[in-house]
XYZ file of C-alpha atoms in Angstrom:
771
model
C 103.950 115.103 85.769
C 103.900 111.362 85.193
C 100.719 109.651 83.960
C 101.312 106.820 86.381
C 97.754 105.561 86.596
C 97.518 105.003 82.860
C 100.833 103.170 82.960
C 99.726 101.045 85.872
C 96.456 100.126 84.201
C 98.341 99.045 81.113
C 100.788 97.072 83.229
C 98.313 95.215 85.389
C 95.119 94.911 83.390
C 92.061 93.629 85.240
C 92.760 91.953 88.548
C 91.162 88.728 89.720
C 91.725 86.813 92.930
C 94.247 83.984 93.043
C 95.149 81.796 96.021
C 97.842 83.419 98.136
C 99.304 79.975 98.796
C 100.368 79.816 95.159
C 102.559 82.910 95.450
C 106.269 82.883 96.244
C 107.106 83.769 99.832
C 109.409 86.465 101.141
C 112.953 85.731 102.205
C 113.279 84.778 105.904
C 114.400 87.509 108.286
C 117.578 85.639 109.220
C 118.839 85.652 105.619
C 121.355 88.470 105.105
C 120.164 91.516 103.226
C 121.800 91.947 99.853
C 125.029 93.895 100.372
C 125.082 93.267 104.141
C 126.723 90.742 106.409
C 124.452 88.713 108.630
C 125.243 90.815 111.692
C 124.848 94.071 109.765
C 121.502 92.844 108.473
C 120.132 92.419 111.974
C 121.095 95.994 112.874
C 119.684 97.337 109.610
C 116.373 95.497 109.950
C 115.950 96.948 113.437
C 116.409 100.530 112.188
C 114.147 99.959 109.182
C 111.402 98.582 111.425
C 111.668 101.663 113.616
C 111.430 103.934 110.581
C 108.393 102.097 109.161
C 106.509 102.597 112.427
C 106.743 106.403 112.223
C 104.767 107.629 109.132
C 101.316 108.808 110.226
C 98.341 108.924 107.796
C 96.648 111.650 109.883
C 99.683 113.926 109.596
C 99.894 113.181 105.887
C 96.277 114.205 105.402
C 96.837 117.458 107.308
C 99.992 118.187 105.305
C 98.243 117.608 101.990
C 95.422 119.935 103.013
C 97.944 122.647 103.876
C 100.159 122.326 100.784
C 97.247 122.067 98.319
C 95.115 124.784 99.926
C 95.823 127.280 97.134
C 97.219 127.185 93.589
C 100.999 126.952 93.807
C 102.495 126.999 90.336
C 106.073 128.120 89.783
C 106.428 131.833 90.568
C 103.165 132.113 92.517
C 103.012 133.488 96.074
C 101.807 130.175 97.528
C 104.590 128.274 95.763
C 107.109 130.366 97.695
C 105.087 130.008 100.908
C 105.065 126.229 100.489
C 108.821 126.169 99.930
C 109.376 128.204 103.094
C 106.962 126.001 105.058
C 108.723 122.814 103.895
C 112.038 124.393 104.928
C 110.647 125.177 108.381
C 109.421 121.589 108.763
C 112.826 120.162 107.866
C 114.511 122.466 110.357
C 111.982 121.657 113.091
C 113.036 118.014 112.797
C 116.670 118.944 113.365
C 117.723 118.651 109.718
C 120.322 120.853 108.030
C 118.078 122.436 105.388
C 118.287 125.288 102.898
C 116.574 126.783 99.861
C 118.609 126.956 96.666
C 117.163 129.308 94.057
C 117.442 129.126 90.272
C 116.158 131.671 87.757
C 114.222 129.991 84.970
C 112.154 130.944 81.931
C 108.463 130.333 82.612
C 105.931 131.701 80.106
C 102.353 132.365 81.227
C 99.387 133.317 79.030
C 98.762 136.886 77.996
C 96.096 136.152 75.367
C 94.272 132.991 74.248
C 91.735 132.931 71.421
C 90.221 129.952 69.666
C 87.211 130.373 67.406
C 85.456 128.484 64.668
C 84.869 130.993 61.867
C 83.331 128.696 59.236
C 80.894 127.175 58.443
C 79.395 128.595 61.681
C 80.670 130.795 64.471
C 81.798 129.393 67.840
C 84.111 130.984 70.388
C 85.798 128.504 72.713
C 85.240 129.147 76.424
C 88.757 128.067 77.459
C 87.688 127.917 81.108
C 87.257 125.353 83.855
C 84.293 126.413 86.030
C 84.079 125.717 89.767
C 82.000 122.680 90.752
C 79.553 122.516 93.670
C 81.009 121.047 96.828
C 84.650 121.489 95.828
C 85.801 124.462 97.932
C 89.101 125.188 96.155
C 87.861 124.918 92.561
C 86.604 128.522 92.799
C 90.025 130.149 93.393
C 89.841 131.587 89.902
C 92.000 134.649 90.480
C 94.977 132.494 91.522
C 94.606 129.711 88.948
C 96.785 129.571 85.867
C 94.603 129.636 82.729
C 94.471 126.532 80.580
C 97.489 126.573 78.260
C 100.524 124.707 76.993
C 103.779 126.101 78.330
C 106.559 126.809 75.814
C 104.252 127.066 72.842
C 105.467 129.918 70.697
C 103.390 133.056 70.289
C 101.244 132.867 67.182
C 98.164 134.141 65.365
C 97.031 131.697 62.662
C 93.895 130.962 60.653
C 93.357 127.912 58.519
C 91.341 124.789 57.744
C 90.964 122.250 60.538
C 92.150 118.632 60.237
C 91.604 115.917 62.859
C 94.752 113.805 63.347
C 93.734 111.346 66.085
C 96.589 111.227 68.662
C 98.883 113.152 66.331
C 101.572 110.455 66.169
C 103.700 109.604 63.118
C 101.597 106.500 62.403
C 98.430 108.665 62.394
C 99.902 110.842 59.670
C 100.742 107.711 57.691
C 97.055 106.789 57.925
C 96.059 110.266 56.737
C 98.492 109.961 53.827
C 96.692 106.779 52.745
C 93.426 108.741 52.816
C 94.961 111.480 50.721
C 94.646 114.050 53.521
C 97.396 116.655 54.006
C 97.783 118.993 56.977
C 100.070 121.422 55.175
C 98.820 124.946 55.919
C 96.156 123.561 58.301
C 95.504 123.746 62.033
C 95.371 120.243 63.480
C 93.242 119.025 66.351
C 94.647 116.005 68.204
C 93.439 114.155 71.241
C 95.510 113.678 74.360
C 96.961 110.240 74.971
C 99.306 107.545 73.605
C 102.298 109.898 73.809
C 103.587 112.865 75.721
C 101.680 116.000 74.673
C 104.748 117.797 73.260
C 105.052 115.183 70.511
C 101.761 116.321 68.953
C 102.750 119.870 67.876
C 106.231 118.601 67.020
C 104.967 116.021 64.516
C 102.262 118.392 63.237
C 104.890 121.024 62.411
C 107.036 118.415 60.674
C 104.068 117.741 58.375
C 103.499 121.399 57.570
C 100.714 122.331 60.007
C 100.521 125.959 61.186
C 98.818 125.403 64.562
C 97.884 122.628 67.002
C 94.885 122.152 69.299
C 94.924 119.307 71.847
C 91.722 118.116 73.522
C 90.800 115.432 76.048
C 88.424 112.880 74.517
C 86.021 111.193 76.953
C 87.111 107.802 75.614
C 90.543 108.314 77.142
C 89.872 109.904 80.532
C 86.172 110.794 80.619
C 82.774 109.153 80.844
C 83.826 106.158 78.730
C 85.722 104.947 81.823
C 83.580 106.106 84.783
C 81.363 108.910 86.066
C 82.779 112.394 85.635
C 83.820 114.778 88.377
C 82.348 115.632 90.867
C 80.033 112.594 90.735
C 82.992 110.398 89.795
C 86.749 110.624 89.218
C 86.882 111.199 85.456
C 87.327 114.370 83.428
C 84.129 116.354 82.878
C 83.319 118.222 79.678
C 84.988 121.412 80.936
C 88.176 119.830 82.246
C 91.418 120.736 80.493
C 94.871 119.205 80.774
C 97.472 121.939 81.151
C 101.054 120.982 80.489
C 104.366 121.695 78.888
C 105.014 121.153 75.187
C 108.727 121.962 75.338
C 110.708 119.577 73.131
C 111.861 117.589 76.149
C 113.393 114.732 74.087
C 116.000 117.301 72.978
C 116.717 118.555 76.512
C 114.615 119.430 79.607
C 115.120 122.144 82.196
C 115.429 125.870 81.699
C 115.416 126.270 77.910
C 117.749 129.274 77.993
C 120.611 127.442 79.770
C 121.014 123.920 78.343
C 123.602 121.921 80.245
C 124.372 124.510 82.944
C 122.597 125.613 86.132
C 120.391 128.693 85.676
C 121.712 131.009 88.366
C 123.951 134.030 88.651
C 125.420 135.530 85.501
C 125.012 132.389 83.424
C 124.932 132.979 79.687
C 121.414 132.510 78.287
C 120.032 131.772 74.849
C 117.887 134.475 73.270
C 114.248 133.512 72.856
C 114.628 133.243 69.084
C 117.521 130.783 69.485
C 115.859 128.298 71.858
C 115.468 124.986 69.985
C 112.995 123.393 72.412
C 110.073 125.793 71.929
C 107.314 124.528 69.636
C 107.480 125.512 65.987
C 103.737 126.272 65.865
C 101.247 127.816 68.356
C 99.566 125.212 70.543
C 96.590 125.286 72.915
C 94.766 122.624 75.020
C 90.961 122.578 75.261
C 88.163 120.591 76.875
C 85.962 118.185 74.978
C 83.158 120.644 75.574
C 85.040 123.137 73.414
C 86.181 120.439 70.983
C 82.689 119.181 70.114
C 81.632 122.125 67.901
C 84.978 122.085 66.092
C 84.851 118.367 65.355
C 81.170 118.538 64.408
C 81.987 121.147 61.759
C 84.445 118.830 60.006
C 83.457 116.923 56.884
C 85.670 115.085 54.417
C 86.552 111.448 54.940
C 85.067 109.538 57.853
C 87.808 108.913 60.387
C 89.228 105.385 60.558
C 87.886 103.320 63.446
C 91.101 103.760 65.444
C 90.621 107.554 65.278
C 87.150 107.538 66.820
C 86.639 108.619 70.400
C 83.551 108.535 72.628
C 81.790 111.759 71.644
C 78.211 111.179 70.503
C 78.859 112.528 67.015
C 80.593 111.405 63.812
C 84.353 111.758 63.584
C 85.491 113.182 60.232
C 89.105 114.066 59.471
C 88.488 117.038 57.156
C 89.722 119.287 55.750
C 86.683 121.460 55.282
C 84.430 123.135 55.743
C 85.654 123.895 59.285
C 88.005 126.858 59.497
C 89.469 128.088 62.786
C 91.385 131.029 64.181
C 93.978 130.367 66.890
C 95.916 133.054 68.731
C 98.197 132.693 71.746
C 100.586 135.187 73.297
C 102.670 134.788 76.430
C 104.570 136.693 79.075
C 108.116 135.352 78.685
C 109.296 135.944 82.253
C 112.224 134.714 84.325
C 110.876 133.286 87.589
C 112.614 131.997 90.738
C 112.489 128.255 91.365
C 112.859 127.324 95.046
C 114.497 123.933 95.613
C 114.301 122.954 99.292
C 117.012 120.509 100.350
C 118.501 118.991 103.474
C 121.617 116.938 104.049
C 122.473 114.333 106.684
C 126.237 113.924 106.630
C 127.449 110.345 106.400
C 129.382 109.168 109.445
C 131.781 106.835 107.628
C 131.580 107.252 103.851
C 130.360 110.867 103.550
C 131.508 111.224 99.937
C 128.926 108.665 98.767
C 125.486 110.206 98.395
C 121.927 108.884 98.446
C 119.661 111.487 96.802
C 115.858 111.510 97.158
C 113.365 113.908 95.545
C 109.755 114.863 94.799
C 108.523 118.183 93.435
C 106.346 120.628 95.372
C 105.024 122.889 92.561
C 101.767 122.132 90.723
C 99.816 123.408 87.739
C 96.995 124.412 90.096
C 96.288 122.952 93.576
C 97.921 119.618 92.763
C 96.797 117.367 95.612
C 97.573 114.216 93.681
C 100.297 115.610 91.419
C 102.581 116.210 93.269
C 101.471 116.567 96.894
C 100.542 112.897 97.394
C 104.231 112.170 96.800
C 105.519 115.191 98.696
C 103.699 114.192 101.890
C 105.486 110.828 101.794
C 108.832 112.596 101.408
C 108.020 114.821 104.388
C 107.090 111.847 106.572
C 110.322 110.129 105.570
C 112.221 113.263 106.589
C 110.413 113.409 109.942
C 111.229 109.728 110.491
C 114.922 110.274 109.706
C 114.971 113.140 112.199
C 113.544 110.847 114.879
C 116.042 108.084 114.106
C 118.915 110.555 114.455
C 117.656 111.459 117.922
C 117.592 107.729 118.771
C 121.276 107.356 117.906
C 121.189 106.233 114.286
C 123.853 107.665 112.007
C 123.886 106.866 108.297
C 127.101 105.462 106.898
C 126.682 107.590 103.747
C 125.403 111.104 103.153
C 121.657 111.471 102.538
C 120.304 114.424 100.538
C 116.557 115.137 100.306
C 115.161 117.532 97.692
C 111.719 119.142 97.349
C 111.954 120.405 93.776
C 110.282 123.459 92.311
C 109.332 123.985 88.674
C 108.862 120.336 87.715
C 105.594 120.891 85.896
C 106.862 123.365 83.268
C 109.610 120.862 82.371
C 111.709 119.539 85.246
C 113.202 122.970 85.871
C 114.260 122.825 89.533
C 115.743 119.331 89.458
C 117.486 119.760 86.110
C 119.066 123.082 87.047
C 120.185 121.699 90.428
C 121.648 118.589 88.800
C 123.392 120.616 86.089
C 124.784 123.101 88.633
C 126.095 120.288 90.860
C 126.935 117.944 87.973
C 130.605 117.347 88.760
C 129.859 116.571 92.420
C 126.987 114.289 91.528
C 129.007 112.336 88.996
C 131.657 111.709 91.655
C 129.454 111.079 94.664
C 125.841 110.082 93.848
C 125.185 106.375 94.374
C 121.447 106.498 93.667
C 118.595 108.920 93.005
C 115.100 107.909 94.196
C 112.112 109.830 92.813
C 108.403 110.035 93.411
C 105.877 112.259 91.644
C 102.590 111.457 93.324
C 100.848 108.394 94.673
C 97.591 106.482 94.464
C 96.168 103.192 95.683
C 96.976 99.601 94.755
C 100.146 98.022 93.427
C 103.806 98.942 93.850
C 105.019 100.293 90.529
C 108.732 100.886 89.974
C 110.773 102.000 86.997
C 114.500 102.388 87.104
C 118.044 101.319 86.396
C 118.154 97.550 86.202
C 121.242 97.334 88.383
C 118.725 98.221 91.131
C 116.122 95.591 90.243
C 117.206 93.076 92.899
C 117.387 95.882 95.472
C 113.792 96.942 94.687
C 112.566 93.366 95.002
C 114.271 92.993 98.373
C 112.524 96.097 99.707
C 109.171 95.002 98.251
C 109.340 91.734 100.199
C 109.578 93.741 103.441
C 106.673 96.201 103.014
C 103.111 95.186 103.901
C 100.264 96.090 101.574
C 97.703 98.025 103.657
C 94.662 96.589 101.879
C 95.654 92.919 101.631
C 98.049 92.422 104.571
C 100.559 90.618 102.368
C 103.882 91.923 101.098
C 103.668 94.448 98.301
C 105.926 92.058 96.364
C 103.316 89.307 96.580
C 100.606 91.688 95.497
C 102.660 92.927 92.550
C 103.319 89.323 91.571
C 99.584 88.586 91.739
C 98.869 91.484 89.409
C 101.299 90.136 86.844
C 99.951 86.600 87.117
C 96.539 87.778 85.874
C 97.796 90.382 83.408
C 96.958 88.253 80.395
C 100.359 87.816 78.699
C 101.320 84.123 78.956
C 105.055 84.859 78.926
C 104.692 87.474 81.643
C 102.609 85.106 83.787
C 105.186 82.372 83.434
C 108.014 84.739 84.276
C 106.195 86.092 87.338
C 106.050 82.558 88.743
C 109.548 81.433 87.826
C 111.849 84.473 87.865
C 113.284 85.274 91.302
C 112.904 89.029 90.808
C 109.917 90.832 89.343
C 110.993 93.074 86.481
C 110.995 96.822 86.848
C 110.263 99.150 83.950
C 112.846 101.306 82.202
C 113.023 105.066 82.740
C 112.384 107.502 79.914
C 111.462 110.987 81.085
C 108.550 112.957 82.488
C 109.712 113.481 86.044
C 112.652 114.655 88.109
C 114.821 111.558 87.677
C 115.584 112.653 84.095
C 118.729 114.696 84.710
C 120.111 112.046 87.048
C 119.770 108.932 84.905
C 119.678 110.313 81.362
C 122.234 113.121 81.637
C 124.546 112.187 84.534
C 124.337 108.386 84.379
C 123.286 107.928 88.016
C 121.375 104.768 88.904
C 117.808 105.955 89.537
C 114.328 104.822 90.543
C 110.810 106.204 90.158
C 108.311 104.722 92.611
C 104.540 104.944 93.201
C 101.519 102.936 94.280
C 98.481 102.848 92.016
C 96.462 100.901 89.496
C 93.148 100.698 91.352
C 91.783 104.175 90.660
C 91.350 105.796 87.253
C 90.969 109.538 87.141
C 90.606 112.413 84.726
C 91.661 115.368 86.846
C 95.291 115.388 85.733
C 96.670 118.949 85.463
C 93.240 120.537 85.991
C 91.725 122.716 88.728
C 89.954 119.593 90.000
C 93.173 117.925 91.195
C 92.683 119.120 94.747
C 92.164 117.996 98.322
C 88.440 117.416 97.841
C 89.071 115.111 94.887
C 91.854 113.165 96.607
C 89.888 112.566 99.805
C 86.856 111.339 97.864
C 88.316 109.334 94.984
C 91.923 108.321 95.717
C 93.854 107.151 98.798
C 91.171 108.564 101.051
C 92.595 107.204 104.324
C 96.231 107.847 103.280
C 97.357 104.284 104.023
C 99.151 104.053 100.695
C 100.807 107.356 101.455
C 102.171 105.686 104.574
C 103.187 102.633 102.499
C 105.071 104.884 100.080
C 106.935 106.595 102.930
C 107.769 103.176 104.389
C 108.965 101.924 101.011
C 111.162 104.886 100.091
C 112.372 105.385 103.653
C 113.526 101.763 103.732
C 115.261 102.217 100.367
C 117.119 105.265 101.630
C 118.250 103.560 104.844
C 119.267 100.337 103.123
C 121.357 102.076 100.480
C 122.865 104.487 102.993
C 123.971 101.809 105.449
C 124.943 98.851 103.233
C 128.381 97.350 103.730
C 128.607 96.925 99.960
C 126.325 99.101 97.838
C 123.465 96.808 96.765
C 123.828 96.951 92.999
C 123.210 93.697 91.149
C 124.344 93.003 87.608
C 122.675 89.674 86.808
C 119.214 91.226 86.430
C 120.776 94.029 84.376
C 122.440 91.486 82.062
C 119.170 89.594 81.679
C 117.366 92.832 80.784
C 120.029 93.747 78.219
C 119.525 90.395 76.493
C 115.805 91.126 76.346
C 116.449 94.587 74.876
C 118.882 93.128 72.338
C 116.278 90.587 71.236
C 113.747 93.412 70.845
C 115.893 95.534 68.532
C 116.784 92.497 66.428
C 113.110 91.628 66.106
C 112.313 95.255 65.277
C 114.717 95.159 62.349
C 113.373 91.833 61.099
C 109.782 93.086 61.344
C 110.724 96.187 59.346
C 112.389 94.036 56.716
C 109.342 91.763 56.461
C 106.966 94.734 56.256
C 109.037 96.412 53.541
C 109.227 93.194 51.549
C 105.451 92.716 51.717
C 104.739 96.356 50.907
C 107.054 96.432 47.894
C 105.616 93.157 46.605
C 102.093 94.555 46.975
C 103.112 97.666 45.051
C 104.644 95.572 42.284
C 101.540 93.381 42.093
C 99.115 96.329 42.067
C 97.445 95.178 45.274
C 96.817 98.695 46.623
C 95.298 99.895 43.369
C 93.103 96.799 43.142
C 91.731 97.269 46.663
C 91.142 101.021 46.559
C 87.394 101.776 46.684
C 86.560 104.198 43.832
C 84.048 105.963 46.087
C 86.505 106.165 48.979
C 89.890 105.997 47.279
C 93.105 105.414 49.176
C 96.660 106.285 48.218
C 99.249 103.546 47.939
C 102.206 103.842 50.325
C 105.524 104.912 48.799
C 108.170 102.389 47.823
C 110.945 102.502 50.395
C 113.266 99.636 49.587
C 114.513 96.865 51.818
C 116.142 97.750 55.164
C 119.701 96.371 55.205
C 121.046 93.808 57.608
C 122.832 95.182 60.660
C 125.852 93.545 62.256
C 124.836 92.815 65.849
C 127.962 90.734 66.569
C 129.655 93.474 68.665
C 126.556 93.659 70.865
C 126.388 89.855 71.183
C 130.046 89.716 72.219
C 129.564 92.507 74.751
C 126.558 90.725 76.268
C 128.586 87.525 76.614
C 131.255 89.486 78.499
C 128.537 91.083 80.649
C 127.116 87.658 81.527
C 130.535 86.439 82.681
C 131.249 89.520 84.778
C 127.754 89.533 86.331
C 128.161 85.881 87.312
C 131.616 86.627 88.709
C 130.249 89.465 90.850
C 127.229 87.446 91.985
C 129.473 84.723 93.398
C 131.722 87.255 95.099
C 128.890 89.173 96.803
C 127.266 85.947 97.987
C 130.514 84.885 99.569
C 130.824 88.280 101.242
C 127.340 88.244 102.800
C 127.727 84.670 104.027
C 131.317 84.923 105.175
C 131.689 87.945 107.458
C 130.197 87.493 110.899
C 130.452 91.037 112.297
C 128.892 94.333 111.174
C 131.298 96.027 108.798
C 131.875 99.645 109.819
C 134.615 101.576 108.087
C 135.743 103.102 111.368
C 136.281 99.686 112.953
C 138.627 96.744 112.585
C 135.912 94.242 111.745
C 137.257 90.882 110.587
C 137.090 90.125 106.896
C 137.192 93.647 105.477
C 139.402 96.722 105.728
C 137.840 100.172 105.906
C 139.823 101.582 103.014
C 139.219 98.569 100.784
C 135.461 98.680 101.332
C 135.283 102.384 100.674
C 137.296 101.983 97.477
C 135.078 99.103 96.358
C 131.913 101.125 96.888
C 133.345 104.088 95.017
C 134.221 101.778 92.142
C 130.649 100.455 92.137
C 129.273 104.005 91.936
C 131.489 104.753 88.970
C 130.506 101.514 87.212
C 127.108 102.955 86.286
C 128.793 105.908 84.567
C 130.307 103.501 82.026
C 126.899 103.313 80.359
C 127.061 106.988 79.358
C 128.939 108.753 76.580
C 129.729 112.502 76.726
C 128.901 112.752 73.018
C 125.284 111.884 73.832
C 122.688 110.395 71.522
C 122.411 111.322 67.844
C 121.012 114.870 67.449
C 120.472 115.228 71.215
C 123.803 115.382 73.048
C 122.235 116.302 76.419
C 121.016 112.685 76.677
C 124.226 110.803 77.441
C 122.941 107.440 78.689
C 123.287 104.849 75.894
C 120.915 102.390 77.597
C 117.931 104.532 78.631
C 116.314 107.619 77.096
C 112.874 109.071 76.373
C 111.736 108.318 72.857
C 112.182 111.122 70.337
C 108.572 110.523 69.254
C 107.152 109.229 72.553
C 108.494 111.678 75.156
C 107.632 110.039 78.478
C 107.989 106.499 77.152
C 111.406 104.890 77.579
C 113.478 103.634 74.683
C 116.080 101.103 75.753
C 119.200 100.993 73.574
C 117.802 104.230 72.134
C 120.451 104.903 69.507
C 119.979 101.466 67.960
C 116.206 101.286 68.382
C 115.424 104.739 67.029
C 117.929 104.367 64.221
C 115.873 101.409 63.007
C 112.518 103.091 63.669
C 113.542 106.242 61.831
C 115.165 104.290 58.954
C 118.654 105.578 59.718
C 120.201 102.146 59.348
C 123.857 103.190 59.043
C 123.406 105.214 62.223
C 121.816 102.221 63.980
C 124.821 100.064 63.062
C 127.188 102.730 64.395
C 125.188 102.843 67.624
C 125.575 99.065 67.984
C 129.336 99.564 68.257
C 128.949 102.441 70.743
C 126.599 100.434 72.982
C 128.830 97.362 72.727
C 131.860 99.396 73.783
C 129.960 100.838 76.747
C 128.765 97.388 77.859
C 132.288 95.980 77.534
C 133.626 98.807 79.708
C 130.779 98.182 82.148
C 131.588 94.464 82.241
C 135.245 95.244 82.846
C 134.382 97.496 85.768
C 132.127 94.796 87.243
C 134.935 92.238 86.939
C 137.300 94.602 88.689
C 134.791 95.149 91.503
C 134.283 91.396 91.815
C 138.043 90.940 92.108
C 138.240 93.576 94.851
C 135.385 91.856 96.666
C 137.171 88.505 96.426
C 140.244 90.095 97.992
C 138.107 91.375 100.841
C 136.659 87.894 101.295
C 140.178 86.491 101.675
C 141.210 88.997 104.354
């Protein structure tokens, strides 16, 4: 589901060559791994090297061809066949595997109509035709039609208004032009937010329907040749996808907060708050062109203009459209395929790994390019077990179903097993597809040092340097002077924050489990996302065609799983987390100051008649409303909490360094190794697991209690995009200043509790060091 390539392009920008001698080098092999003694490190490195030798690009290619051979959306015959095949593979490798089934609401189209009825007649095709040479693009009878899941049923007719990306700031621009969407059907282009935000904001402004199209400027011929000559979206390509109000809660919409199985109580359709408020339908730019061409009214602002060879007007008039959508509101089975390797010494501490197996259509890139890495990791773990390796902690692998409609399989599994996961889960590691290029990681910042350590040990298949060095090179030429300086001087490369959009959501946002989302990419743009053209033919012509980055992903995640499973002390780090929290604190303070400055300037301009004086009589604009000055917010509780966090992080850093340097033997909880007792180590690691839970509050975020993490959440008006310190940040953005100040105290309290738990863990570690 994630739009990782767009994110990677934004992160890295254009890449130019720089001398490799100028890049920082990896840590030497004789330096202890973080969380390991020196002796334990040698054993761990040996097992990791064995694992990294196993993934096979040829097998990965064959597996992708098998899993993506037919459409396999949730509830389809091939989706079930794939789940059963994955189960059989796990079992063939000697793994204790099962299928766990959940019953989830999954609407599919019954009727779709979109027609221009004035000033001319045009009936939208609403189809993606097969293309020559692509053998699976013609499986029409098995393909889901182009639609947006969890749109309500509706039959509406009204004037058309073009709203650019359909974001709140776009409606502010329309207000200045004197254009209202009340009673209108809006047409928005994909991009710059998660798709579900577009009908949500449209409904808030009084629209009665929403059409979403893919403009060639964003993922079409503006970037590269279109499919099948190139990788970009052609004029008939359509992006399917969910428009459920995921920032309220994901998963089965009838069972918020509980697993959807058995006799669980379900919401009636009319009572589900996460369905759209207006009917919504996605279309191609081939179908969008006649609609946009029929619009008159004001010429669209420059920022609204795409790459179609025609004028962009916003309307309304004279274009009038009829939109009708109806759905089959069916309960479908979601097949989660899991296996468990029981930990030999600390079995109640879990390492959880997942990638989904369902797709909107054939889904070679999304999700099978990630699923084939997971399968090769599983095969490698099976081989290591036969060679005598036993993980210290329990490892659980999950091939999720129902991710595409809205994280159904993973959310229901996590909700059903919530109490166990809160007690036992040390980490969740997610993938959702893979490409070619740079290592890209988002996650909990207590894992940032851990990610950097792994990245130093994986070799980039194109450049034969560590993937850490290559990631550093990308940042050094990204263009932001501060980022370039930091890439050279900061010991650890930063990882991004997690919002939502993939299967980590229930783990980090709801349960407070430290989580990661990992992929390679950044070198290949594409426009086949969620279309019939995301298939094996596309992937083997325009993406990781020799599957070497698939192997790199399996090596990367496999090493993460082993290293977390076998560490003497779980490899959380709190110094990078503290540094990130300072950065986030600075951002929300700057956000408030910027809002204050903007309000002051706007109100002064209103008082001075500036807007009236600059309004063109032939193209008049409307002055913005007077809003008043945002108040000051007391950030002192947050500042004090961050000071406490700095002290505790430094305390822990010194203690863990002493541990890794001071114990000469491998620490196994079933042994009498010098320097550490089995029970003390196990208790320390359990305390570290529980530390991350201090960042959550059972009350949740304002107006969305399912989201309980006070540090990370998807934006209410961005969807996929993360908002750090979300209660504070969105309180300021949405002009709820009293709420933002209240959230400062909640976040400060959580960080103080977090700091206290870190101090306690550091004290326990110091006791171990003295034994």
